[in-house]
Coordinates of C-alpha atoms and ligand atoms in Angstrom, one line a residue:
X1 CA 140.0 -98.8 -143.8
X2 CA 139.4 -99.4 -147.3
X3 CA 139.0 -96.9 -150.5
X4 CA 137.3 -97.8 -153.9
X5 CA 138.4 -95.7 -157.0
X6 CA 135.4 -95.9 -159.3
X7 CA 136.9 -96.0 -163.1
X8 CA 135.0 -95.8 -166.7
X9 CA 136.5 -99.3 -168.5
X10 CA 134.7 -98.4 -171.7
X11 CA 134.8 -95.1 -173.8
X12 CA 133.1 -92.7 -171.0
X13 CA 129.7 -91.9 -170.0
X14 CA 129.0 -95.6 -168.1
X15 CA 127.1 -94.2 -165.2
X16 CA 130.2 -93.8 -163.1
X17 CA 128.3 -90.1 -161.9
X18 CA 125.3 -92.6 -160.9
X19 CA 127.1 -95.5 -159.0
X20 CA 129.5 -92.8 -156.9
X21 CA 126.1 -91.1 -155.9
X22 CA 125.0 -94.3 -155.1
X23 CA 128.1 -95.5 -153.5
X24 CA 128.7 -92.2 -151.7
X25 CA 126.4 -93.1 -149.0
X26 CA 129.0 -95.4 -147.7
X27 CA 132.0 -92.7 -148.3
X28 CA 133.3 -89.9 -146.4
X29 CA 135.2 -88.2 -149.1
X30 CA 134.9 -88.2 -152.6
X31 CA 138.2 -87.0 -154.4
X32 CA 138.3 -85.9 -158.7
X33 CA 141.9 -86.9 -160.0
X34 CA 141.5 -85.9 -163.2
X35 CA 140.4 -84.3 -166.3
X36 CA 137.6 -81.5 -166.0
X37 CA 135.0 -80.0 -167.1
X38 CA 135.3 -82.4 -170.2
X39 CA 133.6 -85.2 -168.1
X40 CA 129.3 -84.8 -167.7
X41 CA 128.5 -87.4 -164.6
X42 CA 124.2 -87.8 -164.3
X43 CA 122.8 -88.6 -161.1
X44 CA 118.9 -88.6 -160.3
X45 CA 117.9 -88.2 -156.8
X46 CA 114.0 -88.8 -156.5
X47 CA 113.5 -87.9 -159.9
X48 CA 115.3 -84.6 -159.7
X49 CA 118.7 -84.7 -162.0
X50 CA 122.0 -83.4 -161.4
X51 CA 124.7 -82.7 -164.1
X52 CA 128.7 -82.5 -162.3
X53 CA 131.0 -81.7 -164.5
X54 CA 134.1 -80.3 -162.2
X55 CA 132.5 -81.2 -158.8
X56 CA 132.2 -84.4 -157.6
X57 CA 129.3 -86.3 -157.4
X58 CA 129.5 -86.6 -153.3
X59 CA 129.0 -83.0 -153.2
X60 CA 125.1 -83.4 -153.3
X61 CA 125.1 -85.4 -150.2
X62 CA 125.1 -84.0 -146.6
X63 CA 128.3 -84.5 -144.7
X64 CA 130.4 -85.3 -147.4
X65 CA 133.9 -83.7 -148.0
X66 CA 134.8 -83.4 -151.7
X67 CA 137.8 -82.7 -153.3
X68 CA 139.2 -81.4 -156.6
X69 CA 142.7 -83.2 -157.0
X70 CA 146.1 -81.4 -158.4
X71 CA 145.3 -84.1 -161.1
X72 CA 142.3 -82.1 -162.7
X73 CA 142.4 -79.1 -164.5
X74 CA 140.2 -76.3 -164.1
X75 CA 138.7 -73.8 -165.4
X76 CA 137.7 -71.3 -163.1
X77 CA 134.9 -69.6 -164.3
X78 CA 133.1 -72.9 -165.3
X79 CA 134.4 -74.1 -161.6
X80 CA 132.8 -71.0 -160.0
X81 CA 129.5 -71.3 -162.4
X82 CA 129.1 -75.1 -161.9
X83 CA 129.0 -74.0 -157.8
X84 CA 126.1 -71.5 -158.3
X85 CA 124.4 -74.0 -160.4
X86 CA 124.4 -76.5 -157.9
X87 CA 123.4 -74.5 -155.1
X88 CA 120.6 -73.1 -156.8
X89 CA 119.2 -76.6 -156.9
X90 CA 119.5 -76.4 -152.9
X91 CA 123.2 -77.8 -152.7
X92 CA 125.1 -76.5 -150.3
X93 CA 128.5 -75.8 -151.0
X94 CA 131.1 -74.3 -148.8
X95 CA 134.7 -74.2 -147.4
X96 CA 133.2 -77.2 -145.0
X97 CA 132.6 -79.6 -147.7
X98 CA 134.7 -78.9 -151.0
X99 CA 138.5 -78.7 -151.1
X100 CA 140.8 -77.8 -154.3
X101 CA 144.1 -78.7 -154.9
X102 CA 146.7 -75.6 -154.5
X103 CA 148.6 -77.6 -157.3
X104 CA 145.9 -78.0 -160.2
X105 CA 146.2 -76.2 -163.4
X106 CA 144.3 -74.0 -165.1
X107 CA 142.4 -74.1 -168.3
X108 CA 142.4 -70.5 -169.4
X109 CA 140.5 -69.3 -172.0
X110 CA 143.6 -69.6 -174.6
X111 CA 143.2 -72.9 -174.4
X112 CA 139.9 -73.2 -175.1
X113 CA 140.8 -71.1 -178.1
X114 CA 143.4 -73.3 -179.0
X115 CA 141.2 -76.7 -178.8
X116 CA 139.2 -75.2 -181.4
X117 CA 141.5 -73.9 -183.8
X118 CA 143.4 -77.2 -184.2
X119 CA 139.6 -79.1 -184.6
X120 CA 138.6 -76.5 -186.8
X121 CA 141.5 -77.0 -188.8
X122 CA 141.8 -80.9 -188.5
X123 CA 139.0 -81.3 -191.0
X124 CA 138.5 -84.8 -191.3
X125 CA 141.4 -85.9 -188.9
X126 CA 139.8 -83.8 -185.9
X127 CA 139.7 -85.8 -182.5
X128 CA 135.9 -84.6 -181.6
X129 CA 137.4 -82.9 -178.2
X130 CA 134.5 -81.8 -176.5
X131 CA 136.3 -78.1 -176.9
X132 CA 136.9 -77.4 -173.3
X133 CA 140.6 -76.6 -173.7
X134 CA 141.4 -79.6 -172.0
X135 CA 144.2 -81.0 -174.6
X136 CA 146.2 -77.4 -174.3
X137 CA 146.0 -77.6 -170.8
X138 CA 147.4 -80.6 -170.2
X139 CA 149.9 -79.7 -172.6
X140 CA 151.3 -76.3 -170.9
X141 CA 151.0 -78.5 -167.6
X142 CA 153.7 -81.4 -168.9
X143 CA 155.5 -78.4 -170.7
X144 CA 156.0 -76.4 -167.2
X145 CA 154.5 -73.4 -168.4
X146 CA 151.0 -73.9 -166.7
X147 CA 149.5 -71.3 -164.2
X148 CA 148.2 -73.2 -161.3
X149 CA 145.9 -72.0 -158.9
X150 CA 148.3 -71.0 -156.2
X151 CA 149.5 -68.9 -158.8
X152 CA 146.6 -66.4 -158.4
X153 CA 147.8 -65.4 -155.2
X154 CA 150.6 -62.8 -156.3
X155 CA 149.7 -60.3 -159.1
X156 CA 153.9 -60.5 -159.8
X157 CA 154.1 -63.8 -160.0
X158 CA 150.8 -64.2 -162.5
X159 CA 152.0 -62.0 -164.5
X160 CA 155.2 -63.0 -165.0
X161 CA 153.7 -66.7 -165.8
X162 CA 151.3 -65.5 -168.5
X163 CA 153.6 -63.9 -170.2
X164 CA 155.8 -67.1 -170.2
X165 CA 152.7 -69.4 -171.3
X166 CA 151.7 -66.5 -173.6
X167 CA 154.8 -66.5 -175.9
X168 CA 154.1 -69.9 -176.2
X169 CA 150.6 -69.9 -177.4
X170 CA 151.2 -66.5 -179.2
X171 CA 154.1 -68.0 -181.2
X172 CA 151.2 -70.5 -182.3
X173 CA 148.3 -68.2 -183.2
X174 CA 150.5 -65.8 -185.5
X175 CA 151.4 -69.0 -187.0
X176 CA 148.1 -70.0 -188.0
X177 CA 147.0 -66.7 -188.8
X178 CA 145.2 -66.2 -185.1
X179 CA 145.3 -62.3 -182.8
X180 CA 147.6 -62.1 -180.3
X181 CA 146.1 -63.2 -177.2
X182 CA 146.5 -60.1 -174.8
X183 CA 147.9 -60.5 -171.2
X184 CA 146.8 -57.8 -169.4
X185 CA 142.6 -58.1 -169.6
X186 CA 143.0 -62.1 -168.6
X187 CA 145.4 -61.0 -165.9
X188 CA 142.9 -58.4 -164.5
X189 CA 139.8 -60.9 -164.8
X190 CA 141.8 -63.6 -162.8
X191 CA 142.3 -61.5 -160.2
X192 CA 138.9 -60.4 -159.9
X193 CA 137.6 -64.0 -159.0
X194 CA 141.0 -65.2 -157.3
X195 CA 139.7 -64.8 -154.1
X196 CA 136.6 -67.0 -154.7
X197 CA 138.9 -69.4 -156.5
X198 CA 141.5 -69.5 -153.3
X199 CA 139.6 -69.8 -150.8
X200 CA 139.3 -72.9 -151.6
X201 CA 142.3 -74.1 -152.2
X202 CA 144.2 -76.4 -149.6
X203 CA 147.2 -78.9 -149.8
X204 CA 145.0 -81.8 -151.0
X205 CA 147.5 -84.5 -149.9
X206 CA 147.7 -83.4 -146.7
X207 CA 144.4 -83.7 -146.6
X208 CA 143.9 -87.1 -147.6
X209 CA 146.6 -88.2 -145.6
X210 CA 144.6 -86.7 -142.4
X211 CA 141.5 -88.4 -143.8
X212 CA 143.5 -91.8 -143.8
X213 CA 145.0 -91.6 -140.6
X214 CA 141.1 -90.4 -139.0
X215 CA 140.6 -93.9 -140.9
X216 CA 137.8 -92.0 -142.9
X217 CA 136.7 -94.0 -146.3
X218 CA 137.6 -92.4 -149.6
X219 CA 136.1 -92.7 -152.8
X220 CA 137.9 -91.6 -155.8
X221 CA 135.8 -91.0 -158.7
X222 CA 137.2 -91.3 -162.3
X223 CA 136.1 -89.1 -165.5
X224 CA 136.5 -90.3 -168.9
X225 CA 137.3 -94.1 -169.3
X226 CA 140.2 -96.3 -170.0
X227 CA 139.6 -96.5 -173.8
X228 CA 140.2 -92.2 -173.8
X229 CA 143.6 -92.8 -171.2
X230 CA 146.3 -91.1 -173.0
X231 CA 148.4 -93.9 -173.0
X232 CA 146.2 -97.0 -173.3
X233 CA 143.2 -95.7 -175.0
X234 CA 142.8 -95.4 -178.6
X235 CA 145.6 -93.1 -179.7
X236 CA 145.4 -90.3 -180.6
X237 CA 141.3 -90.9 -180.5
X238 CA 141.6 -89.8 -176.4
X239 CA 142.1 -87.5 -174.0
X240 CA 144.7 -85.6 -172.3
X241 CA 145.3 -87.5 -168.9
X242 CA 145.6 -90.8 -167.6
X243 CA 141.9 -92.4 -166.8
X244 CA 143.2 -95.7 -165.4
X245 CA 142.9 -96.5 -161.8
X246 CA 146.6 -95.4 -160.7
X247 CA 146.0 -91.7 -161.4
X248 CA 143.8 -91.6 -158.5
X249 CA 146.7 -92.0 -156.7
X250 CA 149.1 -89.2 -158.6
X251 CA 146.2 -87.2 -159.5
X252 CA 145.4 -86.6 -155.4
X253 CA 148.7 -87.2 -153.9
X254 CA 148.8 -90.7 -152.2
X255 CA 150.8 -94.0 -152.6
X256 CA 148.5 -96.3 -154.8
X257 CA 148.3 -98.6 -151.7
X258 CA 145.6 -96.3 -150.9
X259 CA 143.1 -97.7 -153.4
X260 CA 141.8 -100.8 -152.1
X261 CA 139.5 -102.0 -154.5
X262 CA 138.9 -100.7 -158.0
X263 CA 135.4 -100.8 -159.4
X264 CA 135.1 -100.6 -163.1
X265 CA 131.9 -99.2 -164.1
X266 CA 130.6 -100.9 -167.6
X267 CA 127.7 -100.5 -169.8
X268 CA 125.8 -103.1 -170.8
X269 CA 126.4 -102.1 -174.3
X270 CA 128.5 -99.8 -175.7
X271 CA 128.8 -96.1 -176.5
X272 CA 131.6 -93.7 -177.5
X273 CA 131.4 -89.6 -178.2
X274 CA 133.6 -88.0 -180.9
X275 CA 136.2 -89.6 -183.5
X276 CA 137.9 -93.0 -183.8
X277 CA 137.6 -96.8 -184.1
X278 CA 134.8 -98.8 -182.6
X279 CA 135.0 -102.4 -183.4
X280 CA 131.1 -102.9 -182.5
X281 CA 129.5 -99.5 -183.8
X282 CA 125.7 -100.3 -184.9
X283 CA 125.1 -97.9 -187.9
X284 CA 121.6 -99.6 -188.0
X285 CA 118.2 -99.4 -186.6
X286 CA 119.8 -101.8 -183.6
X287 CA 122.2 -98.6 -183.0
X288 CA 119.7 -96.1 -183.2
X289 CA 117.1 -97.9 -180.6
X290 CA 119.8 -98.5 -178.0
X291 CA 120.6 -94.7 -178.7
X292 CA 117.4 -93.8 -178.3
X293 CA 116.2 -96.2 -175.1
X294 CA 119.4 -95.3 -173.2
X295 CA 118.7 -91.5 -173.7
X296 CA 122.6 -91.5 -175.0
X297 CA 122.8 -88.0 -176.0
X298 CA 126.4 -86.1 -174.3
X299 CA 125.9 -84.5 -171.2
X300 CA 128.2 -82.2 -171.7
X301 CA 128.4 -81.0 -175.6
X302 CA 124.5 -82.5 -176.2
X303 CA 126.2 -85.0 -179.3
X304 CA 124.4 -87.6 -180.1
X305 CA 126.7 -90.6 -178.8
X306 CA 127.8 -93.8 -181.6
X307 CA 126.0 -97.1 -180.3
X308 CA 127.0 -100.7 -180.4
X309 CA 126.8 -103.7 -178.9
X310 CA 129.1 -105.2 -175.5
X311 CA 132.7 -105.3 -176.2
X312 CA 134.1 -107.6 -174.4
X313 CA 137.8 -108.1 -175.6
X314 CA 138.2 -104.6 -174.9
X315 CA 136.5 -104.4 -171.4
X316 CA 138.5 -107.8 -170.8
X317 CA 142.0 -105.7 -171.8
X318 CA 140.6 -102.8 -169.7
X319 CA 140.3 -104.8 -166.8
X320 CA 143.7 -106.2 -166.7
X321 CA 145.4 -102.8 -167.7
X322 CA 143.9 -100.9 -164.8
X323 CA 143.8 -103.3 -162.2
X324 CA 139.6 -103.6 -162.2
X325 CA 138.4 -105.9 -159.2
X326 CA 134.6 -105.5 -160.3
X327 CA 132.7 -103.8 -162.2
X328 CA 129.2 -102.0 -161.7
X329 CA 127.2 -103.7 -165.0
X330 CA 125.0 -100.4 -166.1
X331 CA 122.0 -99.3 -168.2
X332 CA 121.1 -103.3 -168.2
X333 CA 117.2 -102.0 -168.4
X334 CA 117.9 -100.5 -172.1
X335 CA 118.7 -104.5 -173.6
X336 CA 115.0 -104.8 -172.2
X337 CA 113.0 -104.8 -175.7
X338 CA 115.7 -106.6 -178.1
X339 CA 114.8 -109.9 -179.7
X340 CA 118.5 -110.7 -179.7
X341 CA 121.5 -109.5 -178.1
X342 CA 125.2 -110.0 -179.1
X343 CA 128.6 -110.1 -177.3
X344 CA 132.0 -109.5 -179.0
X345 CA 134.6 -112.1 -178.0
X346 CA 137.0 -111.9 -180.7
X347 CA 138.6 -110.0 -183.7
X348 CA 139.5 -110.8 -186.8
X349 CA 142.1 -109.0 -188.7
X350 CA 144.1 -110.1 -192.2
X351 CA 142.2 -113.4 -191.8
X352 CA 143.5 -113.6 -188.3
X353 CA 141.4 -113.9 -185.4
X354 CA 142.5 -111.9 -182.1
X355 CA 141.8 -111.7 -178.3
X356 CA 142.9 -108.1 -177.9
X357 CA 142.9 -104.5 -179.2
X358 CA 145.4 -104.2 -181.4
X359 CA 148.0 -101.0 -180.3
X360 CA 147.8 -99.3 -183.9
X361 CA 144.6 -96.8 -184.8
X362 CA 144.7 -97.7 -188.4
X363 CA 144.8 -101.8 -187.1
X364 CA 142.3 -101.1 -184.4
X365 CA 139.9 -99.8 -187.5
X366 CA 140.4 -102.6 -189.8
X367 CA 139.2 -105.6 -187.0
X368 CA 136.1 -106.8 -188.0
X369 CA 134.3 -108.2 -184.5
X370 CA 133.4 -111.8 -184.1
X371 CA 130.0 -112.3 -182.1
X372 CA 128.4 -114.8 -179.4
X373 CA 124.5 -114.6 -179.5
X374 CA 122.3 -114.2 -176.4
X375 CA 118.2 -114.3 -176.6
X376 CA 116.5 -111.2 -175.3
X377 CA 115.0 -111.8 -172.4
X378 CA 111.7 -109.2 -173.5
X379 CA 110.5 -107.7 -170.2
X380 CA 111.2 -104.9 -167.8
X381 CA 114.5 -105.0 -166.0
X382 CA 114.1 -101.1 -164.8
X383 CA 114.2 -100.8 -161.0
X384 CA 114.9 -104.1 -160.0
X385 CA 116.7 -104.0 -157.3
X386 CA 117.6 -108.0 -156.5
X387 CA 119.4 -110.2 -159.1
X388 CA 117.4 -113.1 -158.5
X389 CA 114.4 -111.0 -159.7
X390 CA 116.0 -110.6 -163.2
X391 CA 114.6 -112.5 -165.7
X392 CA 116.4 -116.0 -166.7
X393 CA 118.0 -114.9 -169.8
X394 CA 119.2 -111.4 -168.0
X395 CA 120.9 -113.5 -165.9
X396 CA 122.5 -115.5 -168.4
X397 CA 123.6 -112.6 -170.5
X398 CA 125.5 -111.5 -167.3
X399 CA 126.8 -114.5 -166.2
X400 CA 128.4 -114.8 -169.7
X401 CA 129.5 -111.6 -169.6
X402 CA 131.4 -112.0 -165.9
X403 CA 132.7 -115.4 -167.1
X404 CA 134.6 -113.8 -170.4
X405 CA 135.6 -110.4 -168.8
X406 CA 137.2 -113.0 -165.6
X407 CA 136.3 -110.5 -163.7
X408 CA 133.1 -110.1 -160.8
X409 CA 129.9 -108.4 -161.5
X410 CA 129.7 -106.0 -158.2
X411 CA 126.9 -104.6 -158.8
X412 CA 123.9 -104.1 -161.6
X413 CA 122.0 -100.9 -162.3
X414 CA 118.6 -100.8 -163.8
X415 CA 118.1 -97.4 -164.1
X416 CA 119.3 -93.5 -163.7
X417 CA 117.5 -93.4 -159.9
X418 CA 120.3 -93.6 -157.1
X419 CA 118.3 -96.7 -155.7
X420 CA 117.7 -99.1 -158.7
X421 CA 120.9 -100.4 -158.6
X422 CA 121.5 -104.4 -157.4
X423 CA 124.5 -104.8 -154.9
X424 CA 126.1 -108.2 -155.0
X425 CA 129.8 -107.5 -153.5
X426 CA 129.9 -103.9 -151.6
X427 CA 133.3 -102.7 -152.4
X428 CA 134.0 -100.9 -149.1
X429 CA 134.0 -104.1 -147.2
X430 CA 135.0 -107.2 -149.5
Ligands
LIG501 P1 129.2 -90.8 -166.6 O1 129.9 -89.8 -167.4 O2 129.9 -92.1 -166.6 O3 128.8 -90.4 -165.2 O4 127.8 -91.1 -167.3 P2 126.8 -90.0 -167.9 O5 126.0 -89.4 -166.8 O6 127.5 -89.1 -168.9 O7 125.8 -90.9 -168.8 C1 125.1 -92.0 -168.3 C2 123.6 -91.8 -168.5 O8 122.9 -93.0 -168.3 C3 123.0 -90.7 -167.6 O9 122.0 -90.1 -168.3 C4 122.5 -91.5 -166.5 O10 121.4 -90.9 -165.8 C5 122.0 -92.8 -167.2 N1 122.0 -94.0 -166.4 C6 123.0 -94.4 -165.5 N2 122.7 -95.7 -165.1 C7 121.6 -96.1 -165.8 C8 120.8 -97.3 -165.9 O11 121.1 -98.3 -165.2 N3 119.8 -97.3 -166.7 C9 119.4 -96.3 -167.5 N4 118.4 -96.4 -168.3 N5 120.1 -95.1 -167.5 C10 121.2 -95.0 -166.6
LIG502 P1 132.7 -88.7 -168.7 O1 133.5 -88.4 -167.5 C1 132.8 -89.5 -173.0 C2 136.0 -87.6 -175.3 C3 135.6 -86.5 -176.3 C4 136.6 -86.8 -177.4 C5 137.9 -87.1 -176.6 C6 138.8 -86.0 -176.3 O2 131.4 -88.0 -168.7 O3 132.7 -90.1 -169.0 P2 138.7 -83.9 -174.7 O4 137.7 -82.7 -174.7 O5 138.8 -84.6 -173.4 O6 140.0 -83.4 -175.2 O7 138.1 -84.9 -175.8 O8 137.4 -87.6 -175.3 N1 135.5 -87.4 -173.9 C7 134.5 -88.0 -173.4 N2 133.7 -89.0 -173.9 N3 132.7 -89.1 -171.7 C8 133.5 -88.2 -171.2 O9 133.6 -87.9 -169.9 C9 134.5 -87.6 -172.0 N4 135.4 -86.7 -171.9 C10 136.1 -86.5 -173.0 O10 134.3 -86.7 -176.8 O11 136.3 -87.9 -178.2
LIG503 MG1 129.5 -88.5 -169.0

């Protein structure tokens, strides 16, 4: 048996919706571990495109069971609205192939209220959250005051936890000047679509550890990427939850002996949404074209997404802090036109030069990135579907790449389609 957890090692958005669709084929079960409806994953089936944001990307293929981890934190009117918008693209979506976690939190809409009265007010020192309530969440969660979905069982017990996590988050708004947030209308609207919400709702290890034992393959698929984790990422420039590899394993409830090979999924280039440093940002006509080849416009909140070239002293740190085995090398197709394409390998900093991301935001805005060059190689990369029919300088850009990151290229993908992707080591089986 063998499971693959499919990670983002850059700042989000690498194609990771793309390469689970793709890899999905293989798997029985594809399992969400964290986040929510903060991630946007893109997959395009025979030109038709799908946009998951709780759901996981198995859930538009037949036979698949996907599940919704106690890791992952929902909001259950966007949960319930991302289901109808599915199925009215002819997904089916039932109690036989989607499972939520008893266990997972809720993002209520008091925390979407409070996301974006603490931007709103950060002026300049606001994180660019992609205003889903996702920070707050997280927050009530770790400070045992969350309601979780079992929670909508009993009317008693609901009410009695709102008004806990509403003295809280009351105590806040009158400090800032905000209403009182009213317990009795969110109290009656829960309850209205807690039965939708619950039937649902299973013991998600259980589950997994039945799907183990019936030797069935899993495939964990990551949202976010490591550079947003809340501890390794670029602090306080992140999210709310761990995106590294081992989450999969708290965020679903199973030993990480369960995850048998990770696969980091990295863009060619690189791309990052919201605030905070980016060594290899292209403010230039170089970061405008790769914006606007690669179509890198947020699938969730629509914001145009900062541009730059490959990092690769941060994808190498990635790697090593979460454990990658190999990574999926994406969107290789949008390099296609450039006369010249160039490679991070070190920083400098105070005259230094570095071969890592330094821990501290205001240090990690001050390196300056030092450069290899690499010649284009000027003609069409999109649908290939065989590395040897790349063209010569494709393949030494890559090579390169794999020999500085020390880590395998798995796989290559050439464009948003399922099938344009090149498999060199299959995960499931190596
Ligand atoms: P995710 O959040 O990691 O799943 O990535 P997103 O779906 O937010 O963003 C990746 C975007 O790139 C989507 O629009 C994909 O359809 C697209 N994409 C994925 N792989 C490729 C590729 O190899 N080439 C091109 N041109 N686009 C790709
Ligand atoms: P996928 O799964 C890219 C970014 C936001 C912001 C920071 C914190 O599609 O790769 P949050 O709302 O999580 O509190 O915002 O994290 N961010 C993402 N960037 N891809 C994502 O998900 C992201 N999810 C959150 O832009 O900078
Ligand atoms: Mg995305």
């Amino acid at each position: 048996m063998r499971n693959v957890a499919v990670i983002g090692s850059q700042w989000g958005d690498e194609g990771k919706g793309k390469i689970v669709d793709w890899l999905s084929s293989e798997a029985d079960v594809v399992v969400r571990f964290q986040g929510g409806h903060n991630a946007g994953h893109t997959l395009v089936i025979d030109g038709i495109t799908y946009k998951l944001r709780l759901l996981p990307s198995g859930i538009v293929r037949k036979n698949k069971i996907s599940i919704i981890g106690n890791g992952v934190v929902i909001d259950p009117w966007a949960f319930l609205d991302e289901i109808d918008e599915i199925k009215s693209k002819g997904v089916k979506v039932g109690l036989d192939n989607l499972i939520i976690s008893e266990s997972a939190n809720l993002i209520l809409p008091f925390h979407k209220e409070m996301d974006e009265i603490r931007e709103d007010a950060a002026g300049k020192a606001k994180i660019g959250t992609t205003r889903r309530g996702i920070g707050p969440a997280y927050e009530d969660k770790i400070g045992r005051r969350s309601i979780r979905v079992m929670d909508l069982i009993s009317e008693k017990n609901l009410s009695q936890r709102l008004e806990t996590v509403l003295l809280h988050h009351n105590a806040i708004r009158k400090g800032l000047g905000k209403n009182i947030f009213k317990k009795d209308k969110l109290k009656e609207d829960l309850l209205k679509i807690a039965p939708e919400i619950l039937k649902f709702s299973q013991p998600v290890w259980k589950k997994i550890y039945e799907f183990k034992k019936q030797s069935k393959k899993i495939l964990f698929e990551g949202a976010q990427g490591i550079l947003l984790d809340v501890d390794h990422g670029t602090y306080p420039f992140v999210t709310s939850s761990n995106t590294v590899a081992s989450a999969a394993a708290t965020g679903s409830g199973c030993g990480p002996n369960s995850i048998n090979y990770v696969l980091g999924i990295t863009k060619a280039y690189t791309t990052r949404v919201g605030e905070g440093p980016f060594p290899t940002e292209l403010k230039d006509d170089i970061g405008e074209k790769l914006g606007t080849r690669g179509k890198e416009f947020g699938t969730v909140t629509s914001r145009k997404r900062r541009c730059g070239w490959f990092d690769g002293v941060l994808v190498r740190q990635t790697i090593k802090i979460s454990g990658i085995d190999g990574i999926a090398l994406t969107k290789l197709d949008v390099l296609d036109e450039l006369d010249e394409i160039k490679m991070c390998i070190a920083y400098e900093i105070n005259g230094k030069k570095i071969d890592y991301l330094p821990a501290a935001v205001e240090d990690q805005l001050k390196v300056k990135p030092i450069y290899k060059s690499f010649k284009g190689w000027k003609s069409e990369t999109k649908g290939i579907k065989k590395f040897d029919d790349l063209p010569q300088n494709a393949k030494i850009y890559i090579k390169e790449l794999e020999k500085f990151i020390e880590t395998k290229v798995s796989s290559i993908s050439t464009s948003p389609e399922r099938n344009d992707t090149i498999l060199i080591v299959d995960p499931f089986k190596s």
